[in-house]
Short mmCIF file of C-alpha atoms and ligand atoms in Angstrom, two decimals:
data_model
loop_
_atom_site.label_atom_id
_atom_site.label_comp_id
_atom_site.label_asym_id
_atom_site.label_seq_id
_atom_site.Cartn_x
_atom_site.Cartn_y
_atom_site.Cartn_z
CA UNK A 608 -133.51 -119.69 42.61
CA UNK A 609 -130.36 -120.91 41.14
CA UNK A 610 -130.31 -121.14 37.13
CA UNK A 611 -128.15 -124.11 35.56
CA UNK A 612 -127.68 -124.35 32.10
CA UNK A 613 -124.79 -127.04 32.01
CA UNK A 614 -124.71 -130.36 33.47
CA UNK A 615 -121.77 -130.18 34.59
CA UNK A 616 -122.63 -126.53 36.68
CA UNK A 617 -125.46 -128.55 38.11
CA UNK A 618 -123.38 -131.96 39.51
CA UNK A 619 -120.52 -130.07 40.65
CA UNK A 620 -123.28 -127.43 42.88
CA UNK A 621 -125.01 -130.64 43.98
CA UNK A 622 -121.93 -132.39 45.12
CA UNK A 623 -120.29 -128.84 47.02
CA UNK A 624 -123.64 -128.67 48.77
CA UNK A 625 -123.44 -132.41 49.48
CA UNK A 626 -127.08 -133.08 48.38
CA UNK A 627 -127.58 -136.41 49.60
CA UNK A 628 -127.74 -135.24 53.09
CA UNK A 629 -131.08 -133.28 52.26
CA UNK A 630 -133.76 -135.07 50.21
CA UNK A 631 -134.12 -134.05 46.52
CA UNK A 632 -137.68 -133.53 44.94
CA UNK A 633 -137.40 -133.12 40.90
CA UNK A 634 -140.01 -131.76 38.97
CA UNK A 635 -139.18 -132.16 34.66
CA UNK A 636 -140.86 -130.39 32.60
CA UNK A 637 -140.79 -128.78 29.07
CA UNK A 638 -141.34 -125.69 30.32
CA UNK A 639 -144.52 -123.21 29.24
CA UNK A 640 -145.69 -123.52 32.84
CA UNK A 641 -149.12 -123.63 34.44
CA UNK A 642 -150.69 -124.09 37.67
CA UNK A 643 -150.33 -128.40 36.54
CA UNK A 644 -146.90 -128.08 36.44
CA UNK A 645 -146.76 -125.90 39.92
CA UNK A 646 -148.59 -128.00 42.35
CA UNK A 647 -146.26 -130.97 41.32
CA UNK A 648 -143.28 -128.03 42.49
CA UNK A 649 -145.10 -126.75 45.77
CA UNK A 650 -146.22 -131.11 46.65
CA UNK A 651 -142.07 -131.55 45.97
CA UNK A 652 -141.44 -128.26 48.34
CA UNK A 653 -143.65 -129.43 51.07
CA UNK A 654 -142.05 -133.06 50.90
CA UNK A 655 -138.06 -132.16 50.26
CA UNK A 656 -135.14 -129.73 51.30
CA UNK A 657 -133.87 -129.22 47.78
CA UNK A 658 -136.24 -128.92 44.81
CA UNK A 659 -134.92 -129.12 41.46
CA UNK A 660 -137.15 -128.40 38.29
CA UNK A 661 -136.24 -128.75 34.91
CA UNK A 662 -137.23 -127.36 31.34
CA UNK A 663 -136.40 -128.98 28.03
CA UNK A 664 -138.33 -129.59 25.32
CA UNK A 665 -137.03 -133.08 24.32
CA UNK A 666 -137.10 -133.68 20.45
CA UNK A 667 -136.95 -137.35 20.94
CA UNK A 668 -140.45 -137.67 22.22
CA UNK A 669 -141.94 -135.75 19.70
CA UNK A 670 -143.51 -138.16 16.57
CA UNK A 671 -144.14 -134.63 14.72
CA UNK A 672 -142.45 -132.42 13.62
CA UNK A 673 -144.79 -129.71 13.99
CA UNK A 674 -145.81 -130.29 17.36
CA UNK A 675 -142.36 -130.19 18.40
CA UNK A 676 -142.22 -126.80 15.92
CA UNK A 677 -144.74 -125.67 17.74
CA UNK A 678 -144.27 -126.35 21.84
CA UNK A 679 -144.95 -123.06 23.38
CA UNK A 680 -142.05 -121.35 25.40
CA UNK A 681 -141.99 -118.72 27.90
CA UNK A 682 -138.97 -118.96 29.90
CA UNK A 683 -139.20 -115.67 31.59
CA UNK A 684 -142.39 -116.31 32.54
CA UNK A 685 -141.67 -119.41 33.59
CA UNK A 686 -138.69 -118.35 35.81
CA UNK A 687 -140.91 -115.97 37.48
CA UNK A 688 -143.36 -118.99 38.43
CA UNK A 689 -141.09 -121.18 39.88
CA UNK A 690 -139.55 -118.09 41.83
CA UNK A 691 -143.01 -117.68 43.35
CA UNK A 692 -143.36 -121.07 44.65
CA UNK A 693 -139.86 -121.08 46.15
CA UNK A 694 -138.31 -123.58 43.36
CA UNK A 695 -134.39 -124.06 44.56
CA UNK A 696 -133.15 -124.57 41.69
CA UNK A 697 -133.76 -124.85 37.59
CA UNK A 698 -131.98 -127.50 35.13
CA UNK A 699 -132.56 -125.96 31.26
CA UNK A 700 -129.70 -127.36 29.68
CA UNK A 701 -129.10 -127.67 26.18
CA UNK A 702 -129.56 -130.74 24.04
CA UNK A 703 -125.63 -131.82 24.12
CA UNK A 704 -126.01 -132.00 28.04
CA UNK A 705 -128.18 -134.07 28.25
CA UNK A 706 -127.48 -136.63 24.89
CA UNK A 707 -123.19 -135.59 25.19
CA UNK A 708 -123.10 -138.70 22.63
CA UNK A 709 -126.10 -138.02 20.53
CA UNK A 710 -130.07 -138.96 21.36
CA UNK A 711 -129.06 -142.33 18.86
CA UNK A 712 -129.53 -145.30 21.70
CA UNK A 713 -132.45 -146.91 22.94
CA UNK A 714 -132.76 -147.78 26.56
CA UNK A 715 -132.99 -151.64 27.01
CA UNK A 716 -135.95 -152.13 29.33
CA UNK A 717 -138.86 -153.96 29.87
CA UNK A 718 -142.06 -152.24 29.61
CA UNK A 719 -144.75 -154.94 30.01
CA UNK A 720 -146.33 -153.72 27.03
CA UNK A 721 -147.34 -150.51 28.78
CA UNK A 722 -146.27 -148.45 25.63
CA UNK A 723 -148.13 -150.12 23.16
CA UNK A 724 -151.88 -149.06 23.40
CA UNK A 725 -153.18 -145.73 23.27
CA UNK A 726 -150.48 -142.58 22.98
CA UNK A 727 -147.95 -145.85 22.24
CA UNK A 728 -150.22 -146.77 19.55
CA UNK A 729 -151.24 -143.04 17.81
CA UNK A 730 -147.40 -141.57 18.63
CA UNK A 731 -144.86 -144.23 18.12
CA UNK A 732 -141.46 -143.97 19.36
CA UNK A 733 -143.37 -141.04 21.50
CA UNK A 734 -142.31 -143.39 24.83
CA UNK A 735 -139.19 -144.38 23.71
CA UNK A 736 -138.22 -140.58 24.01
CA UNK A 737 -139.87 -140.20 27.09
CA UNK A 738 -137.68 -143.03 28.71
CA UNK A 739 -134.61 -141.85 27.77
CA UNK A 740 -134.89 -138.16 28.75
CA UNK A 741 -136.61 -139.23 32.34
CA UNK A 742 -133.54 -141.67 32.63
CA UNK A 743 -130.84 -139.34 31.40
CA UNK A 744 -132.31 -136.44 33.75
CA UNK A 745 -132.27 -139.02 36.58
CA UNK A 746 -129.05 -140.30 36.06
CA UNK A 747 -128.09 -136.40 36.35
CA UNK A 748 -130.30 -135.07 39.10
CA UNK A 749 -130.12 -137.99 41.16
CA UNK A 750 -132.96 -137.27 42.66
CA UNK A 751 -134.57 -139.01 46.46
CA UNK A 752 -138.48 -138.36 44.77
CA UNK A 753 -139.23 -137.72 41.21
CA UNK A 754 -142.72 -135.40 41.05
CA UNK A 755 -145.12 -136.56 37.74
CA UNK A 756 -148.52 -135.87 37.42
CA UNK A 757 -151.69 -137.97 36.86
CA UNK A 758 -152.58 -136.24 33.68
CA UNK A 759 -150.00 -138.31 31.50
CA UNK A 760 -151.44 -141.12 33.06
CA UNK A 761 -149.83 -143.64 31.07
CA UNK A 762 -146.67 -141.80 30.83
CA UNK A 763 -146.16 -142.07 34.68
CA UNK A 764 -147.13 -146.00 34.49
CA UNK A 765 -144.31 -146.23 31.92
CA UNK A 766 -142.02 -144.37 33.88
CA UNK A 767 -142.76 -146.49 37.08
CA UNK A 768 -142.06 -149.52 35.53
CA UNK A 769 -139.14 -148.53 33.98
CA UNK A 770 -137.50 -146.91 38.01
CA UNK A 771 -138.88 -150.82 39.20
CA UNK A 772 -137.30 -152.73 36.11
CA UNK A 773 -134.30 -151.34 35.94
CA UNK A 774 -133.91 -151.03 39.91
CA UNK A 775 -133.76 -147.01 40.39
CA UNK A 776 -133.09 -145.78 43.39
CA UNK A 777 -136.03 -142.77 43.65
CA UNK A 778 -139.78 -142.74 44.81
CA UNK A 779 -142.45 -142.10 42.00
CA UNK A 780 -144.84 -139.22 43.15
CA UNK A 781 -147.75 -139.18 41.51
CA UNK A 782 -150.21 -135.43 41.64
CA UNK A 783 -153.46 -134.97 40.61
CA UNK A 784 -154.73 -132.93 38.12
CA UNK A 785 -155.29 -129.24 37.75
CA UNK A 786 -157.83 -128.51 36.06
CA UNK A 787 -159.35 -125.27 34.65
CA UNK A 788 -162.37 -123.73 36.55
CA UNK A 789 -164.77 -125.40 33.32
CA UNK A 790 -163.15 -128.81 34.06
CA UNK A 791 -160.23 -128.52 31.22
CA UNK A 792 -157.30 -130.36 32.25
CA UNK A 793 -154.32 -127.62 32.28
CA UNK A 794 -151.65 -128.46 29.55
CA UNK A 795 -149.47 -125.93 27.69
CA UNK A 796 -151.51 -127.01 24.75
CA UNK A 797 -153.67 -125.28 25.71
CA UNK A 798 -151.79 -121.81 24.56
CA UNK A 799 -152.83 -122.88 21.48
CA UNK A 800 -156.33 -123.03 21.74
CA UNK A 801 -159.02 -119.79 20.92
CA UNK A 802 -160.90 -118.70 24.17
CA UNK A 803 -163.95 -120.19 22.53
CA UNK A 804 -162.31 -123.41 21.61
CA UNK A 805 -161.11 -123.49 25.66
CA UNK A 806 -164.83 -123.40 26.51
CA UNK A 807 -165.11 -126.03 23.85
CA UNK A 808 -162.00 -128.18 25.48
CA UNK A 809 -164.09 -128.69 28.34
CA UNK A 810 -166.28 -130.87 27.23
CA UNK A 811 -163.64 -133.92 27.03
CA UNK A 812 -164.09 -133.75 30.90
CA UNK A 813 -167.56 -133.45 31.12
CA UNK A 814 -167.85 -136.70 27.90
CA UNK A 815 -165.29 -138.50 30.64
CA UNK A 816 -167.83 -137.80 33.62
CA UNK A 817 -170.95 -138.91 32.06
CA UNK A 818 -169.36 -141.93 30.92
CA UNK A 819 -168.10 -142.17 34.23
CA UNK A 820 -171.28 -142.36 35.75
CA UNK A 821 -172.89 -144.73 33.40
CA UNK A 822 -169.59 -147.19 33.70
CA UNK A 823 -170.81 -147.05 37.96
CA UNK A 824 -174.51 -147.66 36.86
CA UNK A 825 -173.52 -150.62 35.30
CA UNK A 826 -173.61 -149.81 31.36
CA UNK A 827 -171.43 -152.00 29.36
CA UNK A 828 -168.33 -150.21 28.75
CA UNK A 829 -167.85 -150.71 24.61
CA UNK A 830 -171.53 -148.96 24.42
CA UNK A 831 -170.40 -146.63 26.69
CA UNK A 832 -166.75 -145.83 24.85
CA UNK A 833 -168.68 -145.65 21.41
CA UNK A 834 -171.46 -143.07 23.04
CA UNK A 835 -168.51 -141.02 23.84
CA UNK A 836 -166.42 -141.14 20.49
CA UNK A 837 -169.41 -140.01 18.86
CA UNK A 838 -170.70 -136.84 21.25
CA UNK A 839 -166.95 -135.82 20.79
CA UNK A 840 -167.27 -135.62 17.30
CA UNK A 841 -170.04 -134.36 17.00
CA UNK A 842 -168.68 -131.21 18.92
CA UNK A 843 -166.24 -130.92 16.52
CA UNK A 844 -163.02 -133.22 17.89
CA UNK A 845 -161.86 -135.57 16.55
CA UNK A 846 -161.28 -138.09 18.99
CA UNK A 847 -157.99 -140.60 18.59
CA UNK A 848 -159.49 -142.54 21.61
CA UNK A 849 -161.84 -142.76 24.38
CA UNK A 850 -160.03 -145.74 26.28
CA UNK A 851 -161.42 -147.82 29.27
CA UNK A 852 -158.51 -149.87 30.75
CA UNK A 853 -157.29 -151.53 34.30
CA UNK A 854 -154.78 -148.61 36.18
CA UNK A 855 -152.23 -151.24 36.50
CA UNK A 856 -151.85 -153.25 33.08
CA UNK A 857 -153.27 -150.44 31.19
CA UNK A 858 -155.47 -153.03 29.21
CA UNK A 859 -158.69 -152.58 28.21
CA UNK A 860 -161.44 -153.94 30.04
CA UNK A 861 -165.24 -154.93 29.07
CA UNK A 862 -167.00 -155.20 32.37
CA UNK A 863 -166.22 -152.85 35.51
CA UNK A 864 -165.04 -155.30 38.02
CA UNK A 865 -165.18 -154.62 41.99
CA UNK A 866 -162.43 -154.50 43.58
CA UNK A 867 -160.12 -153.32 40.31
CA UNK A 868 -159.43 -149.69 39.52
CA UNK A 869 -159.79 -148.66 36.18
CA UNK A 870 -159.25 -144.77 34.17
CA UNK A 871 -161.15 -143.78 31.31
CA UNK A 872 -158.13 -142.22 29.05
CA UNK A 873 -158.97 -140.08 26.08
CA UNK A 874 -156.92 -138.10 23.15
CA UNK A 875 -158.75 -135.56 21.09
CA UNK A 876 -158.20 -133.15 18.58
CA UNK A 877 -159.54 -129.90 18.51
CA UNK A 878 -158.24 -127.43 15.50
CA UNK A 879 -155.47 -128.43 15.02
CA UNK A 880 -154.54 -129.47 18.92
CA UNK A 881 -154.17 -132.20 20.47
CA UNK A 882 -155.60 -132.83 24.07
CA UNK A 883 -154.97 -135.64 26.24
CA UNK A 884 -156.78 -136.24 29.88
CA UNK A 885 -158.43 -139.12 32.43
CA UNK A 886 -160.23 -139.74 35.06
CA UNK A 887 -160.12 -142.22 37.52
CA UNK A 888 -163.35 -145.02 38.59
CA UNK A 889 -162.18 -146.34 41.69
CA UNK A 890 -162.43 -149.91 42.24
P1 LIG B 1143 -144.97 -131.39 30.49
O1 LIG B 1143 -144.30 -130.06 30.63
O2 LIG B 1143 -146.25 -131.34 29.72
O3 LIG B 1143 -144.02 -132.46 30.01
O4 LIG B 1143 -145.42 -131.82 31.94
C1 LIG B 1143 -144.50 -131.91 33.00
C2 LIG B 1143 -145.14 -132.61 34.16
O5 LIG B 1143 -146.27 -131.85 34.59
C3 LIG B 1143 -145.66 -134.01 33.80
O6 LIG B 1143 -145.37 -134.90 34.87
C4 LIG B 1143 -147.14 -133.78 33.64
O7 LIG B 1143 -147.93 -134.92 33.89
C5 LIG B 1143 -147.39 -132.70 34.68
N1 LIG B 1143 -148.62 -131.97 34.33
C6 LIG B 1143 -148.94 -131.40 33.15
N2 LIG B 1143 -150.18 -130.88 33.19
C7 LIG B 1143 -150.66 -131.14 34.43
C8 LIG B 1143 -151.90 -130.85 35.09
N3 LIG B 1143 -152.90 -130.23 34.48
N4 LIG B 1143 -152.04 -131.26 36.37
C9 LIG B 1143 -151.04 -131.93 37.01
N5 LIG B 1143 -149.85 -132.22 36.44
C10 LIG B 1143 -149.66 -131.83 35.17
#
């Protein structure tokens, strides 16, 4: 695996090994790796001839200062990962390469209101930062696929409707989750956590399946979201949200429709951390 830390390092390798003959996947990340962040590298390996992952924590996206204080790293860890799954090459550059002019602009696009509810709503400017670092990597990496994964649901809706709006020139590919053998959706986070408080974690997923199954038996889905909220605190969270909304709008619906695919979305706190995950009720 080749190791970039430069922009400029990076285009002038991609344009000596003219790139655009073979298809690039690109994986971003911010690094602290897991088996999440790996399956979006191995789908990218098994789709392109060049993969290309990146690490950098991007302070624009972060609404606090503390979780940005404390994002876990592990870079030689994380070097040894993506060596194992047969990464190409890694992007970590440094804050000037990718802002040269300063993080100070807003990108002008339309977002449907996609970035208003639920991690719009509890972390503003949180997908404002998210926009411009995808765009700035892509305008970089140039990439034929971009890899995301399901588990920042919204955050890959955002970012599809942003490549569509503003007419980009890569394919969205969307992974599923990985999830811990008790059902905890895999997230650096999750460094954070106690073991006990992992075993804890897991019931978000299991709270998501139950209501789940009582969306499919026909339960009304406010009784339903308000069912949840409360189990979750009562096992100590404290939940931000326990959202039932359409895939594509990302609005919230009352009634489970046929035909329309909706995802239950939820953001929790546990001690101090702050878990997000979803799950899918097909349509
Ligand atoms: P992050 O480093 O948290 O910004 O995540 C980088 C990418 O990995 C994003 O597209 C995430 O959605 C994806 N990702 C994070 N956790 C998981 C997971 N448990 N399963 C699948 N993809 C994940």
């Amino acid at each position: 695996m080749i190791i970039f830390k430069h922009t400029k390092d990076l285009v002038n390798y991609l344009q000596q090994i003219n790139y655009s003959k073979r298809s690039v996947g690109f994986v971003p990340t911010m690094g602290a790796l897991h088996q999440g962040h790996l399956s979006l590298v191995e789908t990218a390996k098994a789709n392109n001839g060049l993969v290309i992952c990146s690490i950098f924590v991007n302070p624009t996206q972060f609404n606090n200062q503390d979780d940005l204080d404390k994002y876990p790293s592990t870079l030689d860890k994380d070097i040894e990962l993506l060596e194992r799954v047969g990464c190409d090459i890694l992007f970590s550059p440094t804050f000037d390469d990718i802002y040269p002019d300063g993080a100070d602009y807003k990108i002008e696009v339309d977002l449907k209101g996609l970035d208003l509810l639920m991690e719009g709503a509890f972390r503003p400017g949180h997908f404002e930062g998210v926009v411009q670092v995808v765009k700035a990597f892509l305008d970089i990496v140039r990439p034929s696929q971009l890899y995301m994964g399901q588990k920042d649901f919204q955050q890959f809706t955002i970012i599809r409707q942003m490549i569509d709006s503003l007419k980009m020139e890569v394919e969205l590919v969307v992974v599923p989750i990985k999830r811990e053998a008790n059902g905890l959706a895999m997230s650096s986070r999750n460094a954070r956590l106690s073991e006990a408080n992992k075993s804890l974690a897991a019931a978000i997923y299991s709270q998501m399946l139950e209501a789940k199954s009582a969306i499919l038996a026909g339960e009304t889905i406010t009784v339903v979201q308000e069912s949840a909220m409360k189990a979750l605190e009562a096992k100590g969270f404290e939940p931000e949200y326990f959202d039932v909304v359409n895939t594509s709008t990302l609005l919230p619906v009352d009634k489970r429709k046929k035909g329309i695919e909706l995802v239950i979305c939820v953001a929790a706190w546990l001690q101090g951390v702050r878990l997000i995950d979803n799950e899918i009720i097909e349509g």
